[in-house]
Amino acid sequence: MKKAATKTFTGSRIRHQRNRAGMTQSALATRLGISASYLNQIEHDVRPLPASLLDPLCDIFSVGVDYFSDTEETRGIQALREILADPVFDTQAVRRDSIHAAMRAAPDLCAQFIRLYRAYLLRHEHAAAPLVGSTPPARTGPQATGDRVEPYEAVNDWVQAQRNYFDEVDRTAERQSERMHLDDASPAEQLARYLLDHHGIRTEVDLGLSRRGLMWHMDRRRRTLFLSRMVPSESSTFWMAQALGQIEHQAVFARTIRRSPLREAEARGLARVYLTNYFAGALLLPYDRFRATAHEVRHDLERLQRHFGVSFEQACHRLSTLQRPGSEGIPFYFLKTDIAGNILKSFSANRFAQSRFGGPCPLWNIFRAFSTPLQVQVQLSQTTDGAVYLNIARTVGRNSISYLDRPRLTAVVLGCSIADAGQLVYSAGLDLNDPRMIIPIGPGCRACTRENCHHRALPMVGHRVDIDNEGRGIAPYRAVP
């Protein structure tokens, strides 16, 4: 029996391109040969995008087919490819088209398989723990066996499913910003005065806070918000905004979390922390004003920093959240990593998906950023699924305050589809149509399918290694089909 085709919902992307082109729904519907009411249903995800309209939409908006591809399906396919690169599987028995077919035919089953592999990794890590320390006490239950998604990953999956946009929290922060007129004076001074006038909470610098591993601390008994002196002023402003969110809007955060699939107390607690951070960013960078300014300055991050008095990272992160229905910004992905390649934050409003079970690619410009601190690195890159992105990367964080200080070295990268690259100041001087400008990047080497890569560190799983000693290819490990 023939299986039903996978339904692809692309309403926000169609609406975004239509608004960019200055077209009404009626005008686009006429060009597509459908009724305006049918197009309205597609744009609001009441109906999926029919395959017959895909090519006409690509022609009208001059974008690639990948722009309208199903984002979750793309991420699932990449995750399956990475998992099946594990030597525990007979990787030569699984063809690439089989992975695509499985994801299209049984996406729910594939999602459970990915979850099972996560549990396998956790159990393997727990079993290996005694090798590096004393034998841990016996445990029972799902936490001991790893038969669950870790709370941090569960929250990250939830945020990703929401495309990193939380409407009620965002609008609450925007209304608060308007009431406080944060754009009329120094936001740090206004927040400090607001906390004192409305809640009787003083703001002070605690010289010893950093020695306790804290950046800020609320002492409710003394009605004082203590801030570390080791950080730039924009970070202190952000923490005051966090404190305001915790004091006044816990009910909003609780309602948002109740609507989520998160059930464990730890995951819900982490979600509350995330929403508090989200509120702070939305308060300092209110949606409509920030989106309009970003468009006006062509998403120049340094100009956005100065205009709103925020950090480079805060401006990047806020750009990745502009997905309000009917008023979307450019769909960006945002990622933060340390110098060892550990992913600290990762959100995506486009189809980009980070490597989940292997290390990131060394050709990515986020790693080049560490060799040029505080300088912006711009790169056109193409992932193994054929999508091309414009990436902006830069180191972030504070400087050392003494010889013995060891601040963490981190960098962020913000990326958008090449279809939107012309709206960014960072595309100036780049020939977006020259394929020589595009750097191929991929997941970890074991899962990456690029054969002739100078930077390959490990052989590709699923292929035999050429052991011919009479010659050597570009990479030290040549794959034999």
Coordinates of C-alpha atoms in Angstrom, one line a residue:
M1 CA 0.0 0.0 0.0
K2 CA 1.4 3.4 -0.9
K3 CA 2.3 5.5 2.1
A4 CA 1.0 9.1 2.4
A5 CA 3.5 11.8 1.6
T6 CA 5.1 13.7 4.5
K7 CA 3.2 16.9 5.2
T8 CA 5.4 20.0 5.1
F9 CA 4.2 23.2 6.8
T10 CA 6.1 26.3 5.7
G11 CA 3.6 29.1 6.4
S12 CA 6.0 31.4 8.2
R13 CA 8.6 31.1 5.5
I14 CA 6.2 31.8 2.7
R15 CA 4.8 34.8 4.6
H16 CA 8.3 36.1 5.3
Q17 CA 9.3 35.9 1.6
R18 CA 6.0 37.5 0.4
N19 CA 6.4 40.4 2.8
R20 CA 10.0 40.9 1.7
A21 CA 8.8 41.1 -1.9
G22 CA 6.0 43.5 -1.0
M23 CA 3.3 41.2 -2.3
T24 CA -0.2 40.8 -1.0
Q25 CA -1.8 37.4 -0.4
S26 CA -4.1 38.0 -3.4
A27 CA -1.2 38.8 -5.7
L28 CA 0.8 35.8 -4.7
A29 CA -2.2 33.5 -4.9
T30 CA -2.9 34.8 -8.5
R31 CA 0.7 34.0 -9.6
L32 CA 0.4 30.5 -8.0
G33 CA -3.0 29.9 -9.6
I34 CA -4.8 29.2 -6.3
S35 CA -7.4 31.1 -4.3
A36 CA -6.4 33.7 -1.7
S37 CA -8.2 31.7 1.0
Y38 CA -6.2 28.6 0.2
L39 CA -3.0 30.5 0.4
N40 CA -4.1 32.1 3.7
Q41 CA -4.6 28.5 5.1
I42 CA -1.1 27.5 3.9
E43 CA 0.5 30.6 5.5
H44 CA -1.2 29.8 8.8
D45 CA -0.2 26.2 8.7
V46 CA -3.8 25.0 8.5
R47 CA -2.8 23.2 5.3
P48 CA 0.6 21.8 4.3
L49 CA 2.5 23.1 1.2
P50 CA 1.6 20.9 -1.8
A51 CA 4.5 19.6 -3.8
S52 CA 3.1 21.2 -7.0
L53 CA 3.6 24.7 -5.5
L54 CA 7.2 24.2 -4.4
D55 CA 9.0 25.0 -7.7
P56 CA 6.7 28.1 -8.5
L57 CA 7.5 29.5 -5.0
C58 CA 11.2 29.0 -5.5
D59 CA 11.0 30.8 -8.9
I60 CA 8.9 33.7 -7.6
F61 CA 11.2 34.4 -4.6
S62 CA 14.5 33.2 -6.1
V63 CA 15.3 30.8 -3.3
G64 CA 16.4 27.2 -3.3
V65 CA 14.2 24.2 -2.7
D66 CA 16.0 23.7 0.7
Y67 CA 14.5 27.0 1.9
F68 CA 11.0 25.4 2.0
S69 CA 12.2 21.9 3.2
D70 CA 10.9 20.5 6.4
T71 CA 13.3 21.6 9.1
E72 CA 12.5 18.9 11.6
E73 CA 12.9 16.2 8.9
T74 CA 16.3 17.7 8.0
R75 CA 17.5 17.7 11.6
G76 CA 16.2 14.1 12.1
I77 CA 18.0 12.9 9.0
Q78 CA 21.3 14.4 10.2
A79 CA 20.9 12.9 13.7
L80 CA 20.2 9.5 12.2
R81 CA 23.3 9.7 10.0
E82 CA 25.5 10.7 12.9
I83 CA 24.1 7.8 15.1
L84 CA 24.5 5.2 12.4
A85 CA 28.2 6.3 12.1
D86 CA 28.7 4.7 15.5
P87 CA 30.8 1.5 15.1
V88 CA 28.1 -0.4 17.1
F89 CA 26.1 -0.5 13.9
D90 CA 26.8 -2.3 10.7
T91 CA 27.0 1.0 8.8
Q92 CA 27.7 -0.6 5.4
A93 CA 24.2 -2.2 5.6
V94 CA 22.4 1.2 5.7
R95 CA 22.2 3.3 2.5
R96 CA 21.7 7.0 2.7
D97 CA 18.4 6.9 0.8
S98 CA 17.2 4.4 3.3
I99 CA 17.6 7.0 6.1
H100 CA 15.6 9.5 4.1
A101 CA 12.9 7.0 3.4
A102 CA 12.7 6.0 7.1
M103 CA 12.4 9.6 8.2
R104 CA 9.6 10.3 5.7
A105 CA 7.7 7.1 6.4
A106 CA 8.0 6.9 10.2
P107 CA 9.2 10.1 11.7
D108 CA 7.8 9.2 15.2
L109 CA 9.7 5.9 15.2
C110 CA 12.9 7.6 14.1
A111 CA 12.5 10.2 17.0
Q112 CA 12.2 7.3 19.4
F113 CA 15.3 5.7 17.9
I114 CA 17.2 8.9 18.5
R115 CA 16.0 9.0 22.0
L116 CA 17.1 5.4 22.6
Y117 CA 20.6 6.2 21.3
R118 CA 20.8 9.1 23.7
A119 CA 20.0 6.7 26.5
Y120 CA 22.6 4.3 25.3
L121 CA 25.2 7.0 25.4
L122 CA 24.3 8.0 28.9
R123 CA 24.4 4.4 30.1
H124 CA 27.8 3.9 28.5
E125 CA 29.1 7.0 30.2
H126 CA 27.8 5.9 33.6
A127 CA 29.3 2.5 33.2
A128 CA 32.7 4.0 32.3
A129 CA 32.6 6.4 35.4
P130 CA 34.4 4.0 37.8
L131 CA 37.5 3.9 35.5
V132 CA 38.3 7.5 36.5
G133 CA 37.3 7.5 40.1
S134 CA 36.0 5.5 43.0
T135 CA 33.0 3.2 42.4
P136 CA 29.8 5.2 42.6
P137 CA 27.0 4.0 44.9
A138 CA 24.4 1.7 43.3
R139 CA 21.5 3.5 41.8
T140 CA 18.1 2.5 40.6
G141 CA 15.4 4.0 38.5
P142 CA 15.5 5.8 35.1
Q143 CA 18.1 8.3 36.1
A144 CA 20.6 5.6 36.9
T145 CA 20.1 3.7 33.6
G146 CA 19.9 6.8 31.4
D147 CA 16.6 5.7 30.0
R148 CA 15.4 9.2 29.7
V149 CA 16.4 12.5 27.9
E150 CA 18.7 14.6 30.1
P151 CA 16.8 17.7 31.4
Y152 CA 19.2 20.0 29.6
E153 CA 18.6 18.3 26.3
A154 CA 14.9 18.1 26.9
V155 CA 14.7 21.9 27.4
N156 CA 16.9 22.5 24.4
D157 CA 14.6 20.3 22.3
W158 CA 11.5 22.2 23.6
V159 CA 13.2 25.6 22.7
Q160 CA 14.1 24.3 19.3
A161 CA 10.5 23.1 18.7
Q162 CA 9.3 26.7 19.5
R163 CA 11.9 28.1 17.0
N164 CA 13.3 30.0 20.0
Y165 CA 10.3 32.3 20.2
F166 CA 7.9 32.5 23.2
D167 CA 5.1 34.9 22.3
E168 CA 3.6 35.6 25.8
V169 CA 7.0 36.1 27.4
D170 CA 8.2 38.3 24.5
R171 CA 5.1 40.5 24.5
T172 CA 5.1 40.9 28.3
A173 CA 8.7 42.1 28.1
E174 CA 7.9 44.5 25.3
R175 CA 5.0 46.0 27.2
Q176 CA 7.2 46.4 30.3
S177 CA 9.9 48.1 28.2
E178 CA 7.4 50.6 26.9
R179 CA 6.1 51.4 30.3
M180 CA 9.6 52.0 31.7
H181 CA 10.7 53.9 28.6
L182 CA 14.0 52.1 28.6
D183 CA 14.9 53.7 25.3
D184 CA 14.9 57.2 26.8
A185 CA 17.9 56.9 29.1
S186 CA 20.6 54.5 30.4
P187 CA 18.8 51.1 30.9
A188 CA 21.1 50.2 33.8
E189 CA 20.2 53.4 35.7
Q190 CA 16.5 53.0 34.9
L191 CA 16.4 49.3 36.0
A192 CA 18.2 50.1 39.3
R193 CA 15.8 52.9 40.0
Y194 CA 12.7 50.8 39.1
L195 CA 13.8 48.0 41.4
L196 CA 14.3 50.4 44.2
D197 CA 11.1 52.5 43.6
H198 CA 8.7 49.6 42.9
H199 CA 10.2 46.8 45.0
G200 CA 12.5 48.5 47.6
I201 CA 15.5 46.5 46.2
R202 CA 18.9 48.2 46.2
T203 CA 21.6 47.3 43.7
E204 CA 25.2 46.9 45.0
V205 CA 28.5 45.6 43.9
D206 CA 29.9 42.7 45.9
L207 CA 33.6 42.4 45.6
G208 CA 33.7 38.8 46.8
L209 CA 30.8 37.5 44.8
S210 CA 33.0 36.0 42.0
R211 CA 35.0 34.0 44.5
R212 CA 31.8 32.1 45.4
G213 CA 31.3 31.3 41.7
L214 CA 28.4 33.8 41.4
M215 CA 27.8 36.7 39.0
W216 CA 24.8 38.0 40.8
H217 CA 22.8 37.2 43.9
M218 CA 19.4 38.3 45.3
D219 CA 19.3 38.7 49.1
R220 CA 15.6 39.0 49.7
R221 CA 16.1 39.4 53.5
R222 CA 18.3 42.5 53.0
R223 CA 16.3 43.5 49.8
T224 CA 19.5 43.8 47.9
L225 CA 20.6 42.7 44.5
F226 CA 24.4 42.0 44.6
L227 CA 26.4 42.2 41.3
S228 CA 29.9 41.0 40.5
R229 CA 32.4 43.7 39.6
M230 CA 34.2 41.3 37.2
V231 CA 31.9 41.9 34.2
P232 CA 31.1 44.6 31.7
S233 CA 28.2 47.0 32.3
E234 CA 25.9 45.4 29.7
S235 CA 26.1 42.1 31.7
S236 CA 25.1 43.8 34.9
T237 CA 22.2 45.5 33.1
F238 CA 21.1 42.0 31.8
W239 CA 21.2 40.6 35.3
M240 CA 19.0 43.4 36.6
A241 CA 16.5 42.6 33.8
Q242 CA 16.6 38.9 34.9
A243 CA 15.9 39.9 38.5
L244 CA 13.0 42.0 37.4
G245 CA 11.5 39.1 35.4
Q246 CA 11.9 36.8 38.4
I247 CA 10.1 39.3 40.7
E248 CA 7.2 40.3 38.5
H249 CA 6.5 37.6 35.9
Q250 CA 6.8 34.2 37.4
A251 CA 3.2 33.5 36.5
V252 CA 3.9 34.1 32.8
F253 CA 6.9 31.7 32.9
A254 CA 4.8 29.1 34.7
R255 CA 2.0 29.3 32.1
T256 CA 4.5 28.9 29.3
I257 CA 6.1 25.9 31.0
R258 CA 2.7 24.2 31.7
R259 CA 2.0 24.3 27.9
S260 CA 5.3 22.5 27.3
P261 CA 5.9 18.7 27.2
L262 CA 8.4 19.1 30.1
R263 CA 7.3 17.0 33.1
E264 CA 10.3 16.5 35.3
A265 CA 11.0 19.0 38.0
E266 CA 14.6 19.5 37.0
A267 CA 13.7 20.2 33.3
R268 CA 11.0 22.6 34.4
G269 CA 13.5 24.4 36.6
L270 CA 16.0 24.8 33.7
A271 CA 13.1 26.0 31.5
R272 CA 12.3 28.7 34.0
V273 CA 16.0 29.8 34.0
Y274 CA 15.9 29.9 30.2
L275 CA 12.6 31.9 30.1
T276 CA 14.1 34.4 32.6
N277 CA 17.0 34.9 30.3
Y278 CA 14.7 35.2 27.4
F279 CA 12.6 37.9 29.2
A280 CA 15.7 39.9 30.0
G281 CA 16.8 39.9 26.4
A282 CA 13.3 40.9 25.2
L283 CA 13.1 43.6 27.8
L284 CA 16.3 45.3 26.7
L285 CA 15.7 44.6 23.0
P286 CA 11.9 45.0 22.5
Y287 CA 10.7 43.1 19.5
D288 CA 9.3 45.7 17.1
R289 CA 11.9 48.4 17.8
F290 CA 14.8 46.0 17.7
R291 CA 13.6 44.3 14.5
A292 CA 13.1 47.6 12.8
T293 CA 16.5 48.9 13.8
A294 CA 18.2 45.7 12.7
H295 CA 16.6 46.0 9.3
E296 CA 17.6 49.7 9.1
V297 CA 21.3 49.0 9.9
R298 CA 21.3 45.8 7.8
H299 CA 21.9 43.7 10.9
D300 CA 25.2 45.3 11.7
L301 CA 25.9 43.8 15.1
E302 CA 28.3 46.4 16.3
R303 CA 25.8 49.2 15.5
L304 CA 23.0 47.3 17.3
Q305 CA 25.3 46.9 20.3
R306 CA 25.9 50.6 20.5
H307 CA 22.3 51.6 19.8
F308 CA 20.8 49.4 22.6
G309 CA 23.8 49.2 25.0
V310 CA 24.0 45.4 24.9
S311 CA 26.8 42.9 24.3
F312 CA 27.7 41.3 20.9
E313 CA 26.3 38.0 22.2
Q314 CA 23.1 39.5 23.4
A315 CA 22.5 41.1 20.0
C316 CA 23.2 37.9 18.2
H317 CA 20.9 35.8 20.4
R318 CA 18.1 38.3 20.1
L319 CA 18.3 38.2 16.3
S320 CA 17.8 34.4 16.5
T321 CA 14.4 34.9 18.3
L322 CA 12.6 37.2 15.9
Q323 CA 10.0 34.7 14.7
R324 CA 6.7 36.4 15.8
P325 CA 3.9 35.2 13.5
G326 CA 3.2 37.9 10.9
S327 CA 6.2 39.9 11.9
E328 CA 9.1 37.6 11.4
G329 CA 12.7 38.7 11.1
I330 CA 15.4 36.8 9.1
P331 CA 15.5 33.1 10.3
F332 CA 18.9 32.8 11.9
Y333 CA 20.7 30.0 13.7
F334 CA 22.8 30.9 16.8
L335 CA 25.5 28.8 18.4
K336 CA 28.0 29.4 21.2
T337 CA 31.0 27.2 21.8
D338 CA 34.2 27.1 23.8
I339 CA 37.7 26.7 22.4
A340 CA 37.5 22.9 22.8
G341 CA 34.4 22.6 20.7
N342 CA 31.9 22.1 23.5
I343 CA 28.5 23.5 22.5
L344 CA 27.2 25.8 25.2
K345 CA 24.1 27.2 23.4
S346 CA 22.4 26.2 20.2
F347 CA 19.2 27.5 18.6
S348 CA 18.0 27.6 15.1
A349 CA 15.1 29.2 13.3
N350 CA 16.2 27.9 9.9
R351 CA 17.1 24.3 8.8
F352 CA 20.6 24.4 10.2
A353 CA 21.3 21.6 12.7
Q354 CA 24.4 21.2 14.7
S355 CA 26.2 17.9 15.1
R356 CA 24.5 16.1 18.0
F357 CA 26.6 13.0 18.4
G358 CA 30.0 14.1 17.0
G359 CA 32.3 17.0 17.1
P360 CA 31.8 20.1 14.9
C361 CA 33.7 20.8 11.8
P362 CA 37.1 22.5 12.1
L363 CA 36.5 24.4 8.8
W364 CA 33.7 26.4 10.5
N365 CA 34.6 30.0 11.0
I366 CA 33.6 29.9 14.7
F367 CA 36.9 28.2 15.3
R368 CA 38.9 30.7 13.2
A369 CA 37.4 33.4 15.5
F370 CA 39.6 32.2 18.4
S371 CA 42.7 33.2 16.5
T372 CA 41.5 36.7 15.9
P373 CA 39.8 37.8 19.2
L374 CA 37.0 40.4 19.0
Q375 CA 37.2 40.5 15.2
V376 CA 34.3 39.4 13.1
Q377 CA 34.8 36.5 10.8
V378 CA 32.5 36.1 7.8
Q379 CA 32.1 32.9 5.9
L380 CA 29.9 31.3 3.3
S381 CA 29.5 27.6 4.1
Q382 CA 27.6 24.7 2.7
T383 CA 26.5 21.8 4.9
T384 CA 26.3 18.2 3.7
D385 CA 22.6 18.5 2.9
G386 CA 23.4 21.2 0.3
A387 CA 22.2 24.3 2.2
V388 CA 24.4 27.4 2.0
Y389 CA 24.7 29.8 4.9
L390 CA 26.3 33.2 5.6
N391 CA 28.0 32.9 9.0
I392 CA 29.2 35.7 11.3
A393 CA 31.5 34.6 14.1
R394 CA 33.3 36.4 16.9
T395 CA 34.8 35.7 20.3
V396 CA 32.8 37.0 23.3
G397 CA 33.3 37.2 27.0
R398 CA 35.3 39.3 29.4
N399 CA 39.0 40.0 29.5
S400 CA 41.4 38.8 32.3
I401 CA 41.5 41.1 35.3
S402 CA 44.8 39.7 36.6
Y403 CA 47.6 37.3 35.7
L404 CA 46.0 34.5 37.7
D405 CA 42.6 35.0 36.2
R406 CA 41.4 32.4 33.7
P407 CA 38.3 33.6 31.9
R408 CA 36.6 31.1 29.7
L409 CA 37.3 31.5 26.0
T410 CA 34.1 31.4 24.0
A411 CA 32.8 32.4 20.6
V412 CA 29.4 32.7 18.9
V413 CA 28.3 32.3 15.4
L414 CA 25.1 33.7 13.8
G415 CA 24.0 32.2 10.4
C416 CA 21.3 32.7 7.9
S417 CA 20.4 31.1 4.5
I418 CA 22.1 32.6 1.5
A419 CA 18.7 33.5 0.3
D420 CA 18.6 36.2 3.1
A421 CA 22.3 37.1 2.9
G422 CA 21.7 40.3 0.8
Q423 CA 19.9 41.9 3.8
L424 CA 23.1 41.7 5.9
V425 CA 25.9 44.2 5.8
Y426 CA 28.3 41.3 6.1
S427 CA 27.5 40.3 2.5
A428 CA 29.1 43.5 1.2
G429 CA 32.1 42.6 -1.0
L430 CA 31.1 38.9 -1.3
D431 CA 30.1 37.3 -4.6
L432 CA 27.2 35.2 -3.4
N433 CA 27.1 33.5 -6.7
D434 CA 30.7 32.4 -6.8
P435 CA 30.9 28.7 -5.6
R436 CA 34.6 29.2 -4.9
M437 CA 33.6 31.4 -1.9
I438 CA 31.7 28.6 -0.3
I439 CA 33.5 26.5 2.4
P440 CA 32.1 22.9 2.8
I441 CA 31.5 22.1 6.4
G442 CA 29.9 19.0 8.0
P443 CA 29.3 17.0 11.2
G444 CA 32.0 15.1 12.9
C445 CA 34.5 13.3 10.6
R446 CA 33.1 9.8 11.2
A447 CA 29.6 10.9 10.0
C448 CA 30.8 13.4 7.4
T449 CA 30.3 12.2 3.8
R450 CA 32.9 14.5 2.2
E451 CA 35.6 12.2 0.9
N452 CA 38.3 14.6 -0.3
C453 CA 38.7 16.8 2.8
H454 CA 42.1 18.0 3.8
H455 CA 40.9 18.3 7.4
R456 CA 39.6 14.8 7.9
A457 CA 40.8 13.4 11.3
L458 CA 39.1 10.0 11.3
P459 CA 38.0 7.7 8.5
M460 CA 34.3 7.8 7.4
V461 CA 32.3 5.1 9.0
G462 CA 30.5 2.8 6.6
H463 CA 33.4 2.5 4.2
R464 CA 36.4 0.3 4.1
V465 CA 39.8 2.1 4.5
D466 CA 42.2 1.9 1.5
I467 CA 45.4 0.2 2.8
D468 CA 47.3 0.7 -0.4
N469 CA 50.8 1.8 0.6
E470 CA 51.8 2.8 -2.9
G471 CA 50.1 6.1 -2.8
R472 CA 48.3 8.6 -0.6
G473 CA 45.3 10.8 -1.2
I474 CA 44.3 14.2 0.1
A475 CA 43.3 12.7 3.4
P476 CA 45.3 10.1 5.4
Y477 CA 42.2 7.9 5.4
R478 CA 41.0 7.0 1.9
A479 CA 37.6 5.4 1.7
V480 CA 36.9 2.5 -0.5
P481 CA 33.3 2.3 -1.8

